[in-house]
mmCIF file of C-alpha atoms and ligand atoms in Angstrom:
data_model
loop_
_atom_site.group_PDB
_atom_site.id
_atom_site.type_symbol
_atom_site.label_atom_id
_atom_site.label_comp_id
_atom_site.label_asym_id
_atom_site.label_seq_id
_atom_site.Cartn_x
_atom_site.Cartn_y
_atom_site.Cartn_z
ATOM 1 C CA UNK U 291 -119.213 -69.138 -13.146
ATOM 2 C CA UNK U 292 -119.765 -71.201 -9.916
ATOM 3 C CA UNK U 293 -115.635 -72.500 -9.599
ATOM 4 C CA UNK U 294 -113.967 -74.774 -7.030
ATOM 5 C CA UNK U 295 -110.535 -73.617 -6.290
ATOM 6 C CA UNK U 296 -108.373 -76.799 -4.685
ATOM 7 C CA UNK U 297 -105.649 -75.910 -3.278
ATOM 8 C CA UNK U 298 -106.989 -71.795 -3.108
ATOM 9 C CA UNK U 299 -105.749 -71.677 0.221
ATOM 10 C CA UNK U 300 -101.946 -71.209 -1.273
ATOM 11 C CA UNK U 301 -99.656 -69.015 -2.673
ATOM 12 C CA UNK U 302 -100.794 -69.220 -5.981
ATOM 13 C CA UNK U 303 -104.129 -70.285 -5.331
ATOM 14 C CA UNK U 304 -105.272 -67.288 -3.430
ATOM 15 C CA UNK U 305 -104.313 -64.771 -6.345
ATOM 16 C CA UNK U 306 -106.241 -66.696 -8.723
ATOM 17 C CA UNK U 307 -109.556 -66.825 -5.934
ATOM 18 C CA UNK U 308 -108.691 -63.281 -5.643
ATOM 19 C CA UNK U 309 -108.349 -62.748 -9.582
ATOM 20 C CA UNK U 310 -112.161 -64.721 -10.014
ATOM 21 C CA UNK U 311 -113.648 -63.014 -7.534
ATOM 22 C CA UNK U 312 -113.016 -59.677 -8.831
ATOM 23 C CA UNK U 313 -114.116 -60.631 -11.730
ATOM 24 C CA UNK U 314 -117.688 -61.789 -10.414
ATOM 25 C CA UNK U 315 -117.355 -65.404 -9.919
ATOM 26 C CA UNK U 316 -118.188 -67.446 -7.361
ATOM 27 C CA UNK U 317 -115.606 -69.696 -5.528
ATOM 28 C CA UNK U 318 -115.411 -72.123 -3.282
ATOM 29 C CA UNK U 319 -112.021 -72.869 -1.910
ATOM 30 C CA UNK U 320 -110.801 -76.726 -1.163
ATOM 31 C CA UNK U 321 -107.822 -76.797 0.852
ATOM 32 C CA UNK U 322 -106.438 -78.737 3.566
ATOM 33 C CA UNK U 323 -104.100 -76.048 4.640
ATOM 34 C CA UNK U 324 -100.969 -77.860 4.581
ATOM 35 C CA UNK U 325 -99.182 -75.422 2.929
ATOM 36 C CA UNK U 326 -102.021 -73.057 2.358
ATOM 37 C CA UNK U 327 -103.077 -70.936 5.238
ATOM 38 C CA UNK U 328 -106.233 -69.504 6.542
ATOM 39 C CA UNK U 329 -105.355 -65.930 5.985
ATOM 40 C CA UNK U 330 -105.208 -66.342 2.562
ATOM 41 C CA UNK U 331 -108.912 -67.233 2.147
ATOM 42 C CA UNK U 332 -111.526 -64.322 1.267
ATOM 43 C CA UNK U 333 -114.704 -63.608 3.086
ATOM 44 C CA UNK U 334 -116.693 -63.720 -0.203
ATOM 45 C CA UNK U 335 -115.940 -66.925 -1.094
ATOM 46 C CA UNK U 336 -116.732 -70.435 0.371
ATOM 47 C CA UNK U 337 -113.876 -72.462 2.487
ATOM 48 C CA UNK U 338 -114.051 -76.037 3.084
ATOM 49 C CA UNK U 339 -111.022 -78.001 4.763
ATOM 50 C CA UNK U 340 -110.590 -81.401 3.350
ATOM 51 C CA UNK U 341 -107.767 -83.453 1.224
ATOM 52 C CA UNK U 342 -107.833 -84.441 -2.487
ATOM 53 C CA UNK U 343 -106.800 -87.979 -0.782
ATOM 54 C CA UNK U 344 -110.190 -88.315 1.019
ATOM 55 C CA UNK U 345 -112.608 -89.402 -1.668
ATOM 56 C CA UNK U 346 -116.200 -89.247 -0.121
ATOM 57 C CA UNK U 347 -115.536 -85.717 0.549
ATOM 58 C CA UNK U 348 -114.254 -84.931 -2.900
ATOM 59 C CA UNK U 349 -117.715 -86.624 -4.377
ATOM 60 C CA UNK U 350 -119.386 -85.002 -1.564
ATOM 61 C CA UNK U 351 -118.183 -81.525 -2.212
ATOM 62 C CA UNK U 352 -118.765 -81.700 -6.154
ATOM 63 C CA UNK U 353 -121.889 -82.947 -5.980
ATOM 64 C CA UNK U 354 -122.975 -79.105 -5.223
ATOM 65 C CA UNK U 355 -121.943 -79.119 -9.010
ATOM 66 C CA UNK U 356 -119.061 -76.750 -10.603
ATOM 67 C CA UNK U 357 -118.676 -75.004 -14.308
ATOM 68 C CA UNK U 358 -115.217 -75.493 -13.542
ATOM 69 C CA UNK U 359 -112.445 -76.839 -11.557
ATOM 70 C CA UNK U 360 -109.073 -75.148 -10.791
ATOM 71 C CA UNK U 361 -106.617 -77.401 -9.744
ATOM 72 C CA UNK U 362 -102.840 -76.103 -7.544
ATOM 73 C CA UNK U 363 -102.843 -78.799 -5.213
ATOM 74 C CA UNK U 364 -99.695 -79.958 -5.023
ATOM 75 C CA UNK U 365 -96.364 -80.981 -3.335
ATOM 76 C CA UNK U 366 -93.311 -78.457 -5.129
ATOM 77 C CA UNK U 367 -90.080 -78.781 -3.366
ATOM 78 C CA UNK U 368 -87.742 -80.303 -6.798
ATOM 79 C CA UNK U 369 -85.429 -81.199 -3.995
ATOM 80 C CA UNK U 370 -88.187 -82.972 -1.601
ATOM 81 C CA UNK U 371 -89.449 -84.751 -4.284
ATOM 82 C CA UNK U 372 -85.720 -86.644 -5.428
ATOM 83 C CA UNK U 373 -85.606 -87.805 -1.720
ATOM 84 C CA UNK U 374 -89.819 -88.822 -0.809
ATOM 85 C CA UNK U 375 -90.962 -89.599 -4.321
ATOM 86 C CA UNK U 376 -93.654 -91.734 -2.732
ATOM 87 C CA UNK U 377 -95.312 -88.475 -1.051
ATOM 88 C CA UNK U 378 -94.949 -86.985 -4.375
ATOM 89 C CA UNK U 379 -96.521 -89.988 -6.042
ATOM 90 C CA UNK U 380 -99.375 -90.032 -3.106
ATOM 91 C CA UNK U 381 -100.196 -85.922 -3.206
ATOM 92 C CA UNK U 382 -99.853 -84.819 -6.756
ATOM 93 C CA UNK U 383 -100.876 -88.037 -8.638
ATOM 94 C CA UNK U 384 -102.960 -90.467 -6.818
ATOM 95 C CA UNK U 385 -104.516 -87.284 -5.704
ATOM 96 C CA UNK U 386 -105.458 -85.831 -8.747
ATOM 97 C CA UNK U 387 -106.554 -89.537 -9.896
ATOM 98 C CA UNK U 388 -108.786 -88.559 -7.053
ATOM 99 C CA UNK U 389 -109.993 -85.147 -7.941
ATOM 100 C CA UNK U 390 -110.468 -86.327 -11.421
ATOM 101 C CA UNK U 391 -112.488 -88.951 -10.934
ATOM 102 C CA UNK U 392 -115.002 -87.258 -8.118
ATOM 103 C CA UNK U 393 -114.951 -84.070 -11.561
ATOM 104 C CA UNK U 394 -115.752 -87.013 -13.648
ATOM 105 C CA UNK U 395 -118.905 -88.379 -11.798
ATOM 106 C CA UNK U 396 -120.091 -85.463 -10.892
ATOM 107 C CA UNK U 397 -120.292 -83.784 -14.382
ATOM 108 C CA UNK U 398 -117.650 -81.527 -13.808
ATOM 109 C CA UNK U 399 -116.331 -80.746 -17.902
ATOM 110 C CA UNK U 400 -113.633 -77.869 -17.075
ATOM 111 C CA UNK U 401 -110.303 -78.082 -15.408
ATOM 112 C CA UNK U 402 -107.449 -75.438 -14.946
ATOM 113 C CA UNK U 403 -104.284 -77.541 -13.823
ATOM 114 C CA UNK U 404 -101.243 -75.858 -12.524
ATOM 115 C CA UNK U 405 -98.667 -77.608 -14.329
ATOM 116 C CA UNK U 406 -94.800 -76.547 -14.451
ATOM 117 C CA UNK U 407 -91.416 -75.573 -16.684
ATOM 118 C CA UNK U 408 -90.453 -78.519 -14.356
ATOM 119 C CA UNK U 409 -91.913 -80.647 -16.951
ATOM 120 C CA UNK U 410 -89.140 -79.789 -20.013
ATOM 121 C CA UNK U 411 -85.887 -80.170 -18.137
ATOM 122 C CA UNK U 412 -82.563 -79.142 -19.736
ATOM 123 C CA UNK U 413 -83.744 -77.035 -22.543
ATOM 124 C CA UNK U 414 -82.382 -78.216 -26.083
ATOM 125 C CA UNK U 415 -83.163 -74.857 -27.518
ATOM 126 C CA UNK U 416 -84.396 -71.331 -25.932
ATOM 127 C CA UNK U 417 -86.637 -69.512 -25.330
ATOM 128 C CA UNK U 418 -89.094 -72.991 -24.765
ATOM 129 C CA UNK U 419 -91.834 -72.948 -26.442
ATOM 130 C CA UNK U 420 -95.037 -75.604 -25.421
ATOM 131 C CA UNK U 421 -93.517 -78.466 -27.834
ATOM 132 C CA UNK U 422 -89.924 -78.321 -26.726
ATOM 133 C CA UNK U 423 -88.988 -81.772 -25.778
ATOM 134 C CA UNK U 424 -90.424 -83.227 -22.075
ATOM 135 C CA UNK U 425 -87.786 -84.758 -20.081
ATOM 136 C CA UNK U 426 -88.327 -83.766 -16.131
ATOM 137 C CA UNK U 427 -85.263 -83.282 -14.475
ATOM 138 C CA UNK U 428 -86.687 -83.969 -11.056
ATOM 139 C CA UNK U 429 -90.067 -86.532 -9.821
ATOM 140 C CA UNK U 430 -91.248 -83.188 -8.933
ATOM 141 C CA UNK U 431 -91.708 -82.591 -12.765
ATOM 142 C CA UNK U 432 -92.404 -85.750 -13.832
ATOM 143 C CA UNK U 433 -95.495 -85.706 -11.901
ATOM 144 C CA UNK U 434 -96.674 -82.586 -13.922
ATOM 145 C CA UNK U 435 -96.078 -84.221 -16.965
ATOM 146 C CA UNK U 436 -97.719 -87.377 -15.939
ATOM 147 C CA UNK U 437 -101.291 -85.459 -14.550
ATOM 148 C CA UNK U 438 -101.058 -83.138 -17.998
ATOM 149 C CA UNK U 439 -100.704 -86.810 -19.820
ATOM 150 C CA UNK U 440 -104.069 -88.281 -17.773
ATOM 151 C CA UNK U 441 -105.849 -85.436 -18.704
ATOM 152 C CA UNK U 442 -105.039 -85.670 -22.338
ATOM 153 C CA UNK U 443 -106.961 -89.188 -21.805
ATOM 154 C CA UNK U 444 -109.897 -88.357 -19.826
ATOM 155 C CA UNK U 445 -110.280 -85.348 -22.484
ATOM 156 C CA UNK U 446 -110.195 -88.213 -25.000
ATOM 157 C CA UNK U 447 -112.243 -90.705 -22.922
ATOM 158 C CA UNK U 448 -114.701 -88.660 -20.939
ATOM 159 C CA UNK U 449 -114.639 -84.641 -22.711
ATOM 160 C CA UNK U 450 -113.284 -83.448 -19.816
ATOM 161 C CA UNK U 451 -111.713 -80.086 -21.120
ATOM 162 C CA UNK U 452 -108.544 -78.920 -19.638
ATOM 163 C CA UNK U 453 -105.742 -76.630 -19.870
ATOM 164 C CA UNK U 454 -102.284 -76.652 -18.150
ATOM 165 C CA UNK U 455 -100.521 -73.944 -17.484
ATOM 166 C CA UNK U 456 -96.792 -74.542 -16.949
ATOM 167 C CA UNK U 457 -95.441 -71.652 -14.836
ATOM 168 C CA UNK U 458 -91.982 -70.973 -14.950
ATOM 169 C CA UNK U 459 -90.873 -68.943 -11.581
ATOM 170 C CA UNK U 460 -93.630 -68.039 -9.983
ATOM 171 C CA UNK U 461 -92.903 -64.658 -7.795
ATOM 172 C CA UNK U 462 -94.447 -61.506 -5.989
ATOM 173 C CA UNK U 463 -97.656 -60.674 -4.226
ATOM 174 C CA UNK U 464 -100.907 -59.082 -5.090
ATOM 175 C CA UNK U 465 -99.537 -55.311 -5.725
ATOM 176 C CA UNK U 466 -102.844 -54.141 -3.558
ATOM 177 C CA UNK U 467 -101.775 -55.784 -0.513
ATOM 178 C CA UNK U 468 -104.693 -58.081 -0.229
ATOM 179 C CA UNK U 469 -102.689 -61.613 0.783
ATOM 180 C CA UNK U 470 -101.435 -61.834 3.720
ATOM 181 C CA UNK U 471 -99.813 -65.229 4.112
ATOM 182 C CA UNK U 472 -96.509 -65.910 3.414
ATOM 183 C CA UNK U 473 -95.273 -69.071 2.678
ATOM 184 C CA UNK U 474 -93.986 -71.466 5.164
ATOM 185 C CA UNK U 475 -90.835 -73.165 4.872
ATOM 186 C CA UNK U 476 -90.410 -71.867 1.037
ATOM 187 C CA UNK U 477 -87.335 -73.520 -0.688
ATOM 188 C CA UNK U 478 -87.656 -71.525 -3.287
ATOM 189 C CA UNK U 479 -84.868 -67.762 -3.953
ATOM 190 C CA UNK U 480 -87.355 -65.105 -3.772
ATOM 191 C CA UNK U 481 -88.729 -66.177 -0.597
ATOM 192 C CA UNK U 482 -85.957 -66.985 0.761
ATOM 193 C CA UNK U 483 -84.229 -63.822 -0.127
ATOM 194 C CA UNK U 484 -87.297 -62.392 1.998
ATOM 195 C CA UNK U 485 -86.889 -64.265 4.929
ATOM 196 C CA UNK U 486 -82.953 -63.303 4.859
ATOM 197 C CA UNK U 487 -84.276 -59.490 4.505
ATOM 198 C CA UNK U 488 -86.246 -59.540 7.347
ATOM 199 C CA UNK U 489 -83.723 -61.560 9.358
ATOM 200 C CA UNK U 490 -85.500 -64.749 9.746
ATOM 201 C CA UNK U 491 -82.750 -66.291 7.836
ATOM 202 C CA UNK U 492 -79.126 -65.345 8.538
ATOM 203 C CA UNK U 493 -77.926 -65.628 4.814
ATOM 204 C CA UNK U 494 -78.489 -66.712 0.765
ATOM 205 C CA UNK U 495 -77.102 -69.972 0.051
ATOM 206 C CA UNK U 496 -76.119 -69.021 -4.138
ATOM 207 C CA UNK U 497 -76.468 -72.919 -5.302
ATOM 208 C CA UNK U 498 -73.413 -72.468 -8.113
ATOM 209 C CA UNK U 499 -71.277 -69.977 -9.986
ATOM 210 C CA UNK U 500 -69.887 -71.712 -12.544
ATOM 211 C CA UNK U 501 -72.916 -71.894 -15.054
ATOM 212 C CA UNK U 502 -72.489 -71.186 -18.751
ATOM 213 C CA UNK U 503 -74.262 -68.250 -18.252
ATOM 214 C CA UNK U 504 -73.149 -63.936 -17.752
ATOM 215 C CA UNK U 505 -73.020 -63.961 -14.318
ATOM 216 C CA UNK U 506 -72.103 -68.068 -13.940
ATOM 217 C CA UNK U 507 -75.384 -68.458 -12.037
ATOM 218 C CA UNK U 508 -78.446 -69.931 -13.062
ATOM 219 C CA UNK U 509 -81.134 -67.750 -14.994
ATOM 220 C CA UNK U 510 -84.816 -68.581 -14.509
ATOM 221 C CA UNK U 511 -87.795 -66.497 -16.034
ATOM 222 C CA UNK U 512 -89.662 -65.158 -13.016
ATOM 223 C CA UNK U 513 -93.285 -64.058 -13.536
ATOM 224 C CA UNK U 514 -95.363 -62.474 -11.770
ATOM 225 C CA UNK U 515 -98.471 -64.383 -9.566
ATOM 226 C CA UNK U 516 -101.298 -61.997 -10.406
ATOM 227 C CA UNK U 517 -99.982 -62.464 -13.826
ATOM 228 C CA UNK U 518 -100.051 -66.363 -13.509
ATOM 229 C CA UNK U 519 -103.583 -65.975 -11.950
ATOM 230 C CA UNK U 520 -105.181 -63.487 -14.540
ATOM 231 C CA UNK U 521 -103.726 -66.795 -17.430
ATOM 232 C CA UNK U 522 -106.201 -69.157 -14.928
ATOM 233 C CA UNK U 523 -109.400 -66.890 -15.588
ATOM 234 C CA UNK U 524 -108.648 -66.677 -19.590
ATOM 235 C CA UNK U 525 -107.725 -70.280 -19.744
ATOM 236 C CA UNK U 526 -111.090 -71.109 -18.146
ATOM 237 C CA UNK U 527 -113.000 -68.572 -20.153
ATOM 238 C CA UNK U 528 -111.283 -70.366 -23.059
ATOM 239 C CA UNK U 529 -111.488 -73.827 -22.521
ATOM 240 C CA UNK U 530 -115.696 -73.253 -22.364
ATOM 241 C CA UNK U 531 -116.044 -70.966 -25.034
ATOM 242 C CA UNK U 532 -114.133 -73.136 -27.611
ATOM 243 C CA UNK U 533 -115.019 -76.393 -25.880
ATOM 244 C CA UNK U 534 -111.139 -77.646 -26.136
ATOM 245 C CA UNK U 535 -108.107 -78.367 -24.136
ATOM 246 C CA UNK U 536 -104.673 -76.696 -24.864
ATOM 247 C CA UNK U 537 -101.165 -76.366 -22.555
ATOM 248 C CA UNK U 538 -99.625 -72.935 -21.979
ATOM 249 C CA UNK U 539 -96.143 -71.608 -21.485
ATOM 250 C CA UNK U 540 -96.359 -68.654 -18.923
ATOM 251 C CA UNK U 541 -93.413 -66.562 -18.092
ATOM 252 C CA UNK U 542 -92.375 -63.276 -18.564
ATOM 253 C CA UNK U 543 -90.163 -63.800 -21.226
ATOM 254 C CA UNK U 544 -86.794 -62.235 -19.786
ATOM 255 C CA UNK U 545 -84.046 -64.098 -17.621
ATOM 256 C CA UNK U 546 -82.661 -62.855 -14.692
ATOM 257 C CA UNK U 547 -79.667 -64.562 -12.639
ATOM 258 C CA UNK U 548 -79.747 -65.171 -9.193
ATOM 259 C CA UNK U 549 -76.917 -62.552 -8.494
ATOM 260 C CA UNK U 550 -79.268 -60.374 -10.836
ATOM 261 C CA UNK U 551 -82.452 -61.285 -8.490
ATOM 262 C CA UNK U 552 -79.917 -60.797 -5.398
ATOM 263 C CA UNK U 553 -78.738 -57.291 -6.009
ATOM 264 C CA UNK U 554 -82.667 -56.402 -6.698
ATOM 265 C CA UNK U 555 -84.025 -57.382 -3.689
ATOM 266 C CA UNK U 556 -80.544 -55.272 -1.888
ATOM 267 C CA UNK U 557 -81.636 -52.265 -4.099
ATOM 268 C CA UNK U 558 -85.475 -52.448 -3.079
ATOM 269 C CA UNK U 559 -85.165 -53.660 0.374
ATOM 270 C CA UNK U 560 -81.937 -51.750 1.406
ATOM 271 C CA UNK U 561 -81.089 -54.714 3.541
ATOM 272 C CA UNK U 562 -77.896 -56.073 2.709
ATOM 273 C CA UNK U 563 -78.789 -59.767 1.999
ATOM 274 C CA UNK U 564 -75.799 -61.566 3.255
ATOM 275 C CA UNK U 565 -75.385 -64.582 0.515
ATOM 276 C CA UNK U 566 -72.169 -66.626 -0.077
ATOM 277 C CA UNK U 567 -71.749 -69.462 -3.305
ATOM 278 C CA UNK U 568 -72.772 -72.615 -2.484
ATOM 279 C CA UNK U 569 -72.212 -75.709 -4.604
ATOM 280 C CA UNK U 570 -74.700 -76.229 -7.459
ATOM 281 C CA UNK U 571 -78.256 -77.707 -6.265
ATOM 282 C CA UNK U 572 -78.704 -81.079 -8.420
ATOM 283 C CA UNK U 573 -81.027 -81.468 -11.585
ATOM 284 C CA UNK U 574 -81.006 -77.332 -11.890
ATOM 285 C CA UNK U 575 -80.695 -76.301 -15.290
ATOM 286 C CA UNK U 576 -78.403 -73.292 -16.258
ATOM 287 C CA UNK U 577 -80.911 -71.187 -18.161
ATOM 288 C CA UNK U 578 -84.739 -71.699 -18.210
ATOM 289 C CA UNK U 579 -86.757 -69.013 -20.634
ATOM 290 C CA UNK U 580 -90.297 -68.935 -21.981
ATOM 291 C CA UNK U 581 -91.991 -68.119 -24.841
ATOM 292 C CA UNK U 582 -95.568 -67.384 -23.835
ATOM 293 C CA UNK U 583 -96.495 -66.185 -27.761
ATOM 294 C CA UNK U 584 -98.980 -69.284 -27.211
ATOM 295 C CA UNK U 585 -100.628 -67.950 -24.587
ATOM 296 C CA UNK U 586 -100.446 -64.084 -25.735
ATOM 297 C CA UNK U 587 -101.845 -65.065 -29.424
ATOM 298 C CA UNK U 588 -104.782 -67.618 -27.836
ATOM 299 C CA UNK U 589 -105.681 -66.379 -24.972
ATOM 300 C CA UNK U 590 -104.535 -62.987 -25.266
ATOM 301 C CA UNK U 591 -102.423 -63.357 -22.185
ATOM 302 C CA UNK U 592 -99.450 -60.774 -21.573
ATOM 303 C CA UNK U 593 -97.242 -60.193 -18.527
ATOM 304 C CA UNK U 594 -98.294 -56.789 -16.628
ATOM 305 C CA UNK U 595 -96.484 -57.015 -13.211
ATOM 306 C CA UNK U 596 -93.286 -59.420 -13.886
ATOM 307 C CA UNK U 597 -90.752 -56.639 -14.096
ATOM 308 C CA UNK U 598 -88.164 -57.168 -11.642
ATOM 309 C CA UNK U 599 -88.635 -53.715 -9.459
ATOM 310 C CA UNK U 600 -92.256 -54.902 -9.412
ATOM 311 C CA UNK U 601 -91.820 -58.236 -8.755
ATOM 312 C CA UNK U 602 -89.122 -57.591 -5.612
ATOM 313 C CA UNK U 603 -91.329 -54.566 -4.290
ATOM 314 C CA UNK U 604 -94.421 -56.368 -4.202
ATOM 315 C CA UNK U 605 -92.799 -59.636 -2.534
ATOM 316 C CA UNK U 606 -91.127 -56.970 -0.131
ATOM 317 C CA UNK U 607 -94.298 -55.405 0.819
ATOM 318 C CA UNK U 608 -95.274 -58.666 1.917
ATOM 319 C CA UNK U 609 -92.700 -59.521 3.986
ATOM 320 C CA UNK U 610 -91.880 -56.193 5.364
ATOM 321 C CA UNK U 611 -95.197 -56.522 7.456
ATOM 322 C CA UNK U 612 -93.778 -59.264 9.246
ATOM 323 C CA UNK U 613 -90.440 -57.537 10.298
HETATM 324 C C1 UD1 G 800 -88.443 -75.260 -9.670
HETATM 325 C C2 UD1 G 800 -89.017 -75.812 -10.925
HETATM 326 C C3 UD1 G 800 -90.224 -74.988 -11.283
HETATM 327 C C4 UD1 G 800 -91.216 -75.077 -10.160
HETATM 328 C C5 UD1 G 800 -90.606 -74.565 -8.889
HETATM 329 C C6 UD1 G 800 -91.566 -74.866 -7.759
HETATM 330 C C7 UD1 G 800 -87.291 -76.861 -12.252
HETATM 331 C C8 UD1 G 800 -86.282 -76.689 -13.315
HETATM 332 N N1 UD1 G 800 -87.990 -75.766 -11.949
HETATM 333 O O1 UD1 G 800 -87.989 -73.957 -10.012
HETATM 334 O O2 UD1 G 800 -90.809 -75.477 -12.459
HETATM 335 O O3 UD1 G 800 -92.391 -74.388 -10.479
HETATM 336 O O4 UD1 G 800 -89.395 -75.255 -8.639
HETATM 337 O O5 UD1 G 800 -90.959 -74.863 -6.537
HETATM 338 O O6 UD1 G 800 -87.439 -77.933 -11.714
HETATM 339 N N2 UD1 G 800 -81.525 -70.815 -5.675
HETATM 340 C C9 UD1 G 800 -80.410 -70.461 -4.942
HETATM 341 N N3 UD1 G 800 -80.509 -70.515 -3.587
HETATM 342 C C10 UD1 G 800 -81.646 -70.904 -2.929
HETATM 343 C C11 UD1 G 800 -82.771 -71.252 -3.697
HETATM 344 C C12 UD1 G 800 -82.690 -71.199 -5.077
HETATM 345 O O7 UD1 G 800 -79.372 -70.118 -5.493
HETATM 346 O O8 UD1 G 800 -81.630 -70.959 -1.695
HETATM 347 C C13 UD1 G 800 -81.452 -70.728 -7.145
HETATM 348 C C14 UD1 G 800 -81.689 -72.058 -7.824
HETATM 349 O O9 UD1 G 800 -80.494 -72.756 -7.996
HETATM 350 C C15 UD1 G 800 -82.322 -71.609 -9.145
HETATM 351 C C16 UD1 G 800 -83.026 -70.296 -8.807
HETATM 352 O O10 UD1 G 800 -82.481 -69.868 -7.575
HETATM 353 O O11 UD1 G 800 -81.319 -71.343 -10.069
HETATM 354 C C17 UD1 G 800 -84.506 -70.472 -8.644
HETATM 355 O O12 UD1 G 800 -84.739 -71.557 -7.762
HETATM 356 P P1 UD1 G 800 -86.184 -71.921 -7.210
HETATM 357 O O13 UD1 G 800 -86.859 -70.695 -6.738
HETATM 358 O O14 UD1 G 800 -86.018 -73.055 -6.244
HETATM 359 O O15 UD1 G 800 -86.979 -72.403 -8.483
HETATM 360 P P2 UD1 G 800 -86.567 -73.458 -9.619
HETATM 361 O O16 UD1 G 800 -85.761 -74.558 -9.070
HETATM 362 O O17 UD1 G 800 -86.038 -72.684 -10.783
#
């Protein structure tokens, strides 16, 4: 398949380029390396800069014509997002309006949309499954929800076929080594955890202990990113075989606290990881868990690398070359 790849330029992005182009498909990568950076593109595929807010380009660029569209161009900080909603309005929706519209035009029928557990909020039951209740706890969130809602209409109004992968925590590198860049200014605990390991950071900040939960801090379901990215190749495979649209849970299925995640990276980094309890970060839910049986039973998707030693070793062989 001839795929463009906006927003390949990122963390997430370049394991799924990576994860097509191992599997024989040609990519071009649309990025306008914001957050992305130019290490993380791949001298078999194509690379053009340019920003899902500049239209002509967007028109310009599809007009080559694509079997498919993969779309992880986005804004993520939860706690950006409560205090610039308007950049978060601007980035992740007018810009997908954007994207959409240029896919629409140009004939473009197949779209792989990196959605989020950001979407569900505080769960009412666990593990969340794909038609547990929506209610966003953050704009962050509610912009997910709000693209996978457009695209339920332009599948209606114009066949556009899409799926939406919501990712739950999204964590470790490529286990062969082959991305280099690291994220910059990451707001998110595994990378931060890195950055305190290899003493860009002086310590952890744990955002609450007093959660109804083991430990008392939060549990998340962390999963691996070559795991996320082999879900994008099915889910496009899928959506064009069986000419429909669908949303997907992905996570690994397990919770792990932050202390949990904390004494892991100690373990496999044997740095100590200075960290001290902070007071809870708002609209974080206690306990977030997946069920991905959705995604195992349609698009017989299963978690390979999301166990915690691999998931800290492969984020520490990352960061380790940048000691
Ligand atoms: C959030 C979204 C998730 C999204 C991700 C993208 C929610 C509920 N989840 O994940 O869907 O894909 O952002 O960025 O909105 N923590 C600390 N100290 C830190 C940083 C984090 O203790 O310095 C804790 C948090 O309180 C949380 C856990 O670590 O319990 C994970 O946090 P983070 O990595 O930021 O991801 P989420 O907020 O779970």
């Amino acid at each position: 398949m001839k795929l463009l790849v906006v927003g390949g330029a990122g963390y997430i992005g370049s394991h799924v380029v990576r994860c097509f182009l191992d599997n024989g498909h040609n990519v071009t990568v649309f990025d306008n390396l914001s957050t992305g950076c130019r290490e993380n593109l791949f001298k078999e595929g194509e690379f053009i800069q340019g920003d899902i807010l500049d239209i002509p380009l967007l028109q310009e660029v599809m007009a080559g014509g694509f079997d498919g569209l993969v779309h992880l161009a986005a804004l993520k900080s939860v706690e950006e997002s409560m205090s610039f909603p308007e950049k978060y309005s601007v980035n992740n929706i007018t810009g997908t309006l954007n994207l959409l519209n240029a896919a629409s035009e140009s004939g473009i029928r197949h779209i792989v949309f990196s959605s989020s557990a950001a979407i569900f909020g505080n769960p009412q039951y666990l593990p969340i499954d794909e038609d547990h209740l929506k209610n966003p706890p953050n704009y962050y969130g509610f912009t997910k929800l709000e693209i996978e809602h457009i695209l339920q209409w332009y599948d209606r109004l114009k066949k556009i076929r899409f799926a939406a992968l919501r990712y739950f925590n999204a964590v470790g590198y490529d286990p062969e080594g082959r991305i280099a860049g690291l994220e910059k200014n990451p707001a998110n605990l595994v990378p931060i955890i890195m950055e305190v390991a290899t003493g860009k950071r002086k310590k952890l900040q744990i955002f609450g202990d007093d959660y109804d939960t083991r430990d008392g801090t939060c549990i998340r379901d962390y999963v691996h990113v070559s795991d996320l990215a082999t879900a994008h190749l099915l889910a496009m495979e899928y959506i064009h075989k069986f000419n429909t649209s669908d949303c997907f849970n992905l996570g690994s299925e397990k919770g792990t606290s932050v202390l949990e995640m904390v004494e892991s990276a100690r373990e496999i980094t044997g740095k100590p990881i200075p960290a001290e309890i902070a007071p809870r970060r708002p609209g974080d839910p206690g306990n977030l868990v997946a069920t991905s049986a959705k995604a195992y039973k349609t698009l017989k998707w299963k978690a390979q690398y999301s166990d915690l030693p691999t998931l800290m070793e492969s984020s520490w062989n990352a960061y380790k070359k940048h000691l």
